[in-house]
PDB file of C-alpha atoms in Angstrom:
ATOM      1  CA  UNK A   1     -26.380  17.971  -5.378  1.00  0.00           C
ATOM      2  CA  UNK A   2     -25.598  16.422  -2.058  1.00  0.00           C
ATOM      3  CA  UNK A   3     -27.790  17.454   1.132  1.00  0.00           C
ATOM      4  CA  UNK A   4     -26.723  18.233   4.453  1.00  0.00           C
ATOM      5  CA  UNK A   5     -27.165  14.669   5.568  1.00  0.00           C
ATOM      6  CA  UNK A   6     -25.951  12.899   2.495  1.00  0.00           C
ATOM      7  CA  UNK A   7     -22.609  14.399   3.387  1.00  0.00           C
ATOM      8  CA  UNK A   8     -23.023  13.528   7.429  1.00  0.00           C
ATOM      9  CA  UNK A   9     -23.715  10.039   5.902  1.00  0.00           C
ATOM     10  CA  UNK A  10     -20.731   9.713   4.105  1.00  0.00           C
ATOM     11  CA  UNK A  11     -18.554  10.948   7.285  1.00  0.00           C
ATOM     12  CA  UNK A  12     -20.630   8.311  10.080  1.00  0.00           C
ATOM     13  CA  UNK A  13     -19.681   5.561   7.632  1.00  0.00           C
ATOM     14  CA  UNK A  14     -16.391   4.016   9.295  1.00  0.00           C
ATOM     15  CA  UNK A  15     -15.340   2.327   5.779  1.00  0.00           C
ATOM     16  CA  UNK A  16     -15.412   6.326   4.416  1.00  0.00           C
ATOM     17  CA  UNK A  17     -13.518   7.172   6.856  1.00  0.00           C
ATOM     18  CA  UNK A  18     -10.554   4.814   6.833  1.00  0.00           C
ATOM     19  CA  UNK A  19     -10.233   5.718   3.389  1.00  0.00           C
ATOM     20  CA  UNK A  20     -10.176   9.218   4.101  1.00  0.00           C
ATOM     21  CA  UNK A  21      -7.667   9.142   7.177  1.00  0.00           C
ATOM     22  CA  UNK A  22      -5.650   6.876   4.389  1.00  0.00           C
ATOM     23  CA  UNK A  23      -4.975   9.214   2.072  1.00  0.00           C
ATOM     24  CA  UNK A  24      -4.812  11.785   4.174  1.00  0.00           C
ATOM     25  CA  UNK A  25      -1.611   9.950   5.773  1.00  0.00           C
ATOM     26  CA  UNK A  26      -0.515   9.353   1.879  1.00  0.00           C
ATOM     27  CA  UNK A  27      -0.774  13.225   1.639  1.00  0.00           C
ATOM     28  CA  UNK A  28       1.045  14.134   5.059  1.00  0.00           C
ATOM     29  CA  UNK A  29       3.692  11.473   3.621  1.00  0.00           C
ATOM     30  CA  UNK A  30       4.692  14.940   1.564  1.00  0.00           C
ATOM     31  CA  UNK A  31       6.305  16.666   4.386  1.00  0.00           C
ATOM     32  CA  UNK A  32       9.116  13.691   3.802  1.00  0.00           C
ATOM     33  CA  UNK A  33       9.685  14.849  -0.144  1.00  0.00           C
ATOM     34  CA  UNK A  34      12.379  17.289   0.140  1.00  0.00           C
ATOM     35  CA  UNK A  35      12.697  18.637  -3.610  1.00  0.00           C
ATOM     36  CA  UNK A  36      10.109  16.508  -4.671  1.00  0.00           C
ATOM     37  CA  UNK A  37       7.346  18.005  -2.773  1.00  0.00           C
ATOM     38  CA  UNK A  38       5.462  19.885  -5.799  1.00  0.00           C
ATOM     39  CA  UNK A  39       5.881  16.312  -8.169  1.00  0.00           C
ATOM     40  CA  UNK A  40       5.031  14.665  -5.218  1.00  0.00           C
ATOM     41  CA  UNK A  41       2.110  16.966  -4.682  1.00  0.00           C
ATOM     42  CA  UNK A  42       0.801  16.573  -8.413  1.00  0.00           C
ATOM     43  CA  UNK A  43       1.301  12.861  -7.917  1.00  0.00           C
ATOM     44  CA  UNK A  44      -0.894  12.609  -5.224  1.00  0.00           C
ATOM     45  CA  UNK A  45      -3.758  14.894  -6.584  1.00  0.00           C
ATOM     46  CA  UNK A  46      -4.025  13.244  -9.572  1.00  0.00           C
ATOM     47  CA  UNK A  47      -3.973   9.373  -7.269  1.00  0.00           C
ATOM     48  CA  UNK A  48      -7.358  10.907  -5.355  1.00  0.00           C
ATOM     49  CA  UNK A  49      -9.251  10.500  -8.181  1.00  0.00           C
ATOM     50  CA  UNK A  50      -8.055   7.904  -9.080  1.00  0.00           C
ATOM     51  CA  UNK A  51      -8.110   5.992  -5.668  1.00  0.00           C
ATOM     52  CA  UNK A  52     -11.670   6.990  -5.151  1.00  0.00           C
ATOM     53  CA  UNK A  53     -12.968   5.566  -8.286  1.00  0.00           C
ATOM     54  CA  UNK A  54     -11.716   2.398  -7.702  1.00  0.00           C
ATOM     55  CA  UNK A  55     -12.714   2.463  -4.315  1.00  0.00           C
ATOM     56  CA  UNK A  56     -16.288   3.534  -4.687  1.00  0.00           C
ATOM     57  CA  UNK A  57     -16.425   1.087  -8.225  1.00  0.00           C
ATOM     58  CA  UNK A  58     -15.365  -2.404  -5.254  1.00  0.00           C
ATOM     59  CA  UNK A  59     -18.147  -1.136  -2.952  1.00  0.00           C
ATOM     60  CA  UNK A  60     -20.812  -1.252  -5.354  1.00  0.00           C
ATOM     61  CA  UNK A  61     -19.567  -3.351  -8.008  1.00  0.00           C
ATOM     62  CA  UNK A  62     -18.395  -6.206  -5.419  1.00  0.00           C
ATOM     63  CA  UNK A  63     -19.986  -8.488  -2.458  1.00  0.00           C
ATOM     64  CA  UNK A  64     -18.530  -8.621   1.233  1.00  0.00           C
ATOM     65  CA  UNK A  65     -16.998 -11.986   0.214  1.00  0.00           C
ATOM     66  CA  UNK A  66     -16.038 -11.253  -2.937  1.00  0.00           C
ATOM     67  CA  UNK A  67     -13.702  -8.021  -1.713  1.00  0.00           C
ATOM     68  CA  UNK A  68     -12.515 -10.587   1.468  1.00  0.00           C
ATOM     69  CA  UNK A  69     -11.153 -12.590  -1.901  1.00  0.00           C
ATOM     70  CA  UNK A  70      -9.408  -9.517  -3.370  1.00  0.00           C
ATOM     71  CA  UNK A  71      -7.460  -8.455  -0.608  1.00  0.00           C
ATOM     72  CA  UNK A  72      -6.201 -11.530   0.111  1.00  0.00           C
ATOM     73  CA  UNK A  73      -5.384 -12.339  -3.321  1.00  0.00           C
ATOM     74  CA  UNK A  74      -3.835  -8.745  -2.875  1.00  0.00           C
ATOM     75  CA  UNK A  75      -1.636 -10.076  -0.141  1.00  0.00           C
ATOM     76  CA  UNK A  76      -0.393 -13.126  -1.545  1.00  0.00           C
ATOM     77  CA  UNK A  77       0.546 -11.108  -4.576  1.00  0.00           C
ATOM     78  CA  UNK A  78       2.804  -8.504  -2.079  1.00  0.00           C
ATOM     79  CA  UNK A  79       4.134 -11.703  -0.521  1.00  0.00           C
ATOM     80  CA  UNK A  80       5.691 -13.033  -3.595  1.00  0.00           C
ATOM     81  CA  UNK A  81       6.665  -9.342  -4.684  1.00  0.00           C
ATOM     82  CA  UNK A  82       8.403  -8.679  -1.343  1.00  0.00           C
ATOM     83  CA  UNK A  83      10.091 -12.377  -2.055  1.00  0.00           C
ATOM     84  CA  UNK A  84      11.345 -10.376  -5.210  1.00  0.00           C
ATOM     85  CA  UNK A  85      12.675  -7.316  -3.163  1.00  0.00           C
ATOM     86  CA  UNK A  86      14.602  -9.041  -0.929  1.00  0.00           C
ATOM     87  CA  UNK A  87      16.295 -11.407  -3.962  1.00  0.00           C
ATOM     88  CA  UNK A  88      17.220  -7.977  -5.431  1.00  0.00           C
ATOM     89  CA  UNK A  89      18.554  -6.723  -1.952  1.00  0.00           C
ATOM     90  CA  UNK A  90      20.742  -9.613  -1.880  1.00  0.00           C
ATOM     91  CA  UNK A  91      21.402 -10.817  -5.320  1.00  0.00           C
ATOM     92  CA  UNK A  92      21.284  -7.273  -7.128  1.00  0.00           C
ATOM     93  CA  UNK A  93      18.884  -8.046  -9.136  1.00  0.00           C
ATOM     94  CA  UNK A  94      14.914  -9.090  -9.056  1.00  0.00           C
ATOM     95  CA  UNK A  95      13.731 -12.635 -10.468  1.00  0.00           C
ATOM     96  CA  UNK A  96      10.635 -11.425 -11.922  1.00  0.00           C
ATOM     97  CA  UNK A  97      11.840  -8.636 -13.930  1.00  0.00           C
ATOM     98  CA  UNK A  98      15.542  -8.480 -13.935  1.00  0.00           C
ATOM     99  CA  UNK A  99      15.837  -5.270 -12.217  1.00  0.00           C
ATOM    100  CA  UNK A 100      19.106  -4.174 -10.623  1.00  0.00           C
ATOM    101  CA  UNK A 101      19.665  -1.770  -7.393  1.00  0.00           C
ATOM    102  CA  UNK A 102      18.492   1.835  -7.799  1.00  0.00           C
ATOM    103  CA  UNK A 103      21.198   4.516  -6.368  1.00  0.00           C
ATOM    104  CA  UNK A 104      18.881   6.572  -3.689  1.00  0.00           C
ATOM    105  CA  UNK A 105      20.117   9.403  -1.307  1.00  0.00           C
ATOM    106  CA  UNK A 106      23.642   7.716  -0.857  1.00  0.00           C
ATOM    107  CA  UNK A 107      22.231   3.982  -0.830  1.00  0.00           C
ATOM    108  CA  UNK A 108      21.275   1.424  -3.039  1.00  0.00           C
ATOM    109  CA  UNK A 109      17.277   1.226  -2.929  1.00  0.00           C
ATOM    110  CA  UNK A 110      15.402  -1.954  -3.766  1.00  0.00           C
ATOM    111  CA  UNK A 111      12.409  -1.606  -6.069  1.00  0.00           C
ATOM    112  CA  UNK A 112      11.577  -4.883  -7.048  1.00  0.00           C
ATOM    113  CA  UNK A 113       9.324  -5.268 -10.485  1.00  0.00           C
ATOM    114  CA  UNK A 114       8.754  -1.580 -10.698  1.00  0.00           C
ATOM    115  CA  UNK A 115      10.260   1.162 -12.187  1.00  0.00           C
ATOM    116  CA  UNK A 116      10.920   3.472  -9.488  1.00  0.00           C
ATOM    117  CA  UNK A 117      11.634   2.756  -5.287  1.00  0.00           C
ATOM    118  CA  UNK A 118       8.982   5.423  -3.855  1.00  0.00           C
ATOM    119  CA  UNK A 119       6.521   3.454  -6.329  1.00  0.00           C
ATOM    120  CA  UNK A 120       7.212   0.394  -4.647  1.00  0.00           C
ATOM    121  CA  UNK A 121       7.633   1.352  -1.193  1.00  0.00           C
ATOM    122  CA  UNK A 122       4.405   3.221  -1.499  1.00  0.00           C
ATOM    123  CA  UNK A 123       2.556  -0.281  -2.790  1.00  0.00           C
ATOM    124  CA  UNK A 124       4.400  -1.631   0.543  1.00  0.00           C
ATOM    125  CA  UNK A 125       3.098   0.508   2.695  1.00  0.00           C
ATOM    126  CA  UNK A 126      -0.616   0.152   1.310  1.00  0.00           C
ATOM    127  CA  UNK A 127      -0.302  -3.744   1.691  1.00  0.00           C
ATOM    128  CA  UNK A 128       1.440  -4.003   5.061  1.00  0.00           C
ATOM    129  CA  UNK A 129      -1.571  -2.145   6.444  1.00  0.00           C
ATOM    130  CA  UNK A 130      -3.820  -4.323   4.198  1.00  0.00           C
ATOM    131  CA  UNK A 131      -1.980  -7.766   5.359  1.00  0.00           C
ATOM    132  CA  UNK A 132      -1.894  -6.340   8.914  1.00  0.00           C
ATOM    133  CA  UNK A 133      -6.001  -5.948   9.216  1.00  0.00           C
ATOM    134  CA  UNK A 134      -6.153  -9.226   7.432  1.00  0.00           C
ATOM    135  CA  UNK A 135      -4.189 -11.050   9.962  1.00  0.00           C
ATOM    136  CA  UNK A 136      -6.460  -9.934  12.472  1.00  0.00           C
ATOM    137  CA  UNK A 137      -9.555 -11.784  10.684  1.00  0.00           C
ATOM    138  CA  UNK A 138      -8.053 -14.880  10.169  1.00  0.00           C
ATOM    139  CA  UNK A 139      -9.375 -18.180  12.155  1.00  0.00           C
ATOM    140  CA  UNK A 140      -5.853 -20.353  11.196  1.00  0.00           C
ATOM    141  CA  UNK A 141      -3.100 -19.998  13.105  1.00  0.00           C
ATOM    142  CA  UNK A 142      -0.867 -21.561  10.738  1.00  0.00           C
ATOM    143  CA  UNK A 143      -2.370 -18.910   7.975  1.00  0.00           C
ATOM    144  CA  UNK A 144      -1.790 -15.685  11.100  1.00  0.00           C
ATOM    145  CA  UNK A 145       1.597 -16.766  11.253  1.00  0.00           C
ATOM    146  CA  UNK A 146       2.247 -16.753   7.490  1.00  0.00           C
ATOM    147  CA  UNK A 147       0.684 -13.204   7.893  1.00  0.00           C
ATOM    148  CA  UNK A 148       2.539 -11.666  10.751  1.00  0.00           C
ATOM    149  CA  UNK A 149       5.792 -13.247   8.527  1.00  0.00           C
ATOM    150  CA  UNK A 150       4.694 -11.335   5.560  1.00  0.00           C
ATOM    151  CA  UNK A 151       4.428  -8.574   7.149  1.00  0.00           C
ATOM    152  CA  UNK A 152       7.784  -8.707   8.212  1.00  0.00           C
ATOM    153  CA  UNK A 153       9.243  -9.074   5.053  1.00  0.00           C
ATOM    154  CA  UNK A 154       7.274  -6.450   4.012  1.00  0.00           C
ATOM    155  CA  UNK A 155       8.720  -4.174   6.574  1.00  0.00           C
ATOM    156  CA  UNK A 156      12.184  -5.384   5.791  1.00  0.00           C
ATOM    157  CA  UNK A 157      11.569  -3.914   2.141  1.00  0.00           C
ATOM    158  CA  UNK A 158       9.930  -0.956   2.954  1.00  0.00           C
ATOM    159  CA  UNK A 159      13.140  -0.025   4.780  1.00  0.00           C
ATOM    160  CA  UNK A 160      15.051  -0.599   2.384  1.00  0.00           C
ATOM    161  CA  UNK A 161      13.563   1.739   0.046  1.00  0.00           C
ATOM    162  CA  UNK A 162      15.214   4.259   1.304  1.00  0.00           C
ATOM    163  CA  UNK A 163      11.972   6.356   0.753  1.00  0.00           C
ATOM    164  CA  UNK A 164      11.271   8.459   3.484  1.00  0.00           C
ATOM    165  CA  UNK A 165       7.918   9.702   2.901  1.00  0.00           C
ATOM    166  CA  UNK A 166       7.014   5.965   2.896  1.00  0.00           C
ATOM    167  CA  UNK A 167       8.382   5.957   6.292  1.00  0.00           C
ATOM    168  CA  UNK A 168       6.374   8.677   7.721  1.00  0.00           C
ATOM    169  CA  UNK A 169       3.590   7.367   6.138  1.00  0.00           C
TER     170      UNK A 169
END
């Protein structure tokens, strides 16, 4: 079992601590869910486990360079995705998958290639505040401003969602 200071190690380490404000913001996201709030809940118990895994299985599994690779592999990949959102905002449907418009709370929600807008927006949210730390690392200016545009066309998505809880979050 953990000691005493095992456990005040975990909370001095800054990288344990993002994570934890993170999906602490995920769960306070919940307030937004209206009917939803006990799937919501479920949803975002089960996604702890889940979430942790991962994350623990990339900080001992990977090198510093290696997980610099992933995420921005991971924001090229939410570039091109958002690219797909917007086509569907403005075309009706997505390239990649052929998905159409989603009725949502008296609008039509983009979703993009998956099956359901909160999904997506909450994969938007995750990567705008993944491109936006990135952004801040990068030495090319030409690469920053490819960034900062991402980013917008991230945010342009994430609004229209339509999901609030994404928005609080």
């Amino acid at each position: 079992p953990p000691t005493k200071e095992d456990v005040r190690d975990f909370f001095k380490d800054r990288v344990n601590m993002r994570v934890l404000i993170f999906y602490v913001g995920i769960g306070l996201s919940l307030i937004a869910s209206g009917d939803l709030f006990f799937q919501g809940l479920r949803s975002w118990i089960s996604k702890w486990g889940e979430g942790i895994l991962v994350f623990y299985c990339v900080r001992i599994f990977l090198k510093k360079e290696q997980i610099k690779k992933l995420i921005y592999l991971f924001c090229i990949v939410a570039f091109f995705i958002a690219l797909d959102g917007l086509c569907q905002k403005f075309y009706g449907r997505d390239f990649i998958r052929g998905f159409r418009l989603v009725a949502a709370s008296g609008f039509t929600a983009i979703r993009a290639t998956f099956s359901y807008y909160n999904g997506y927006a909450t994969f938007l949210v995750v990567l705008f505040f993944m491109t936006l730390g990135t952004v801040f690392q990068l030495d090319s200016r030409k690469i920053r401003i490819a960034g900062i545009l991402s980013m917008v066309v991230l945010g342009f998505n994430l609004f229209f969602t339509y999901s609030r809880g994404a928005w609080v979050a």
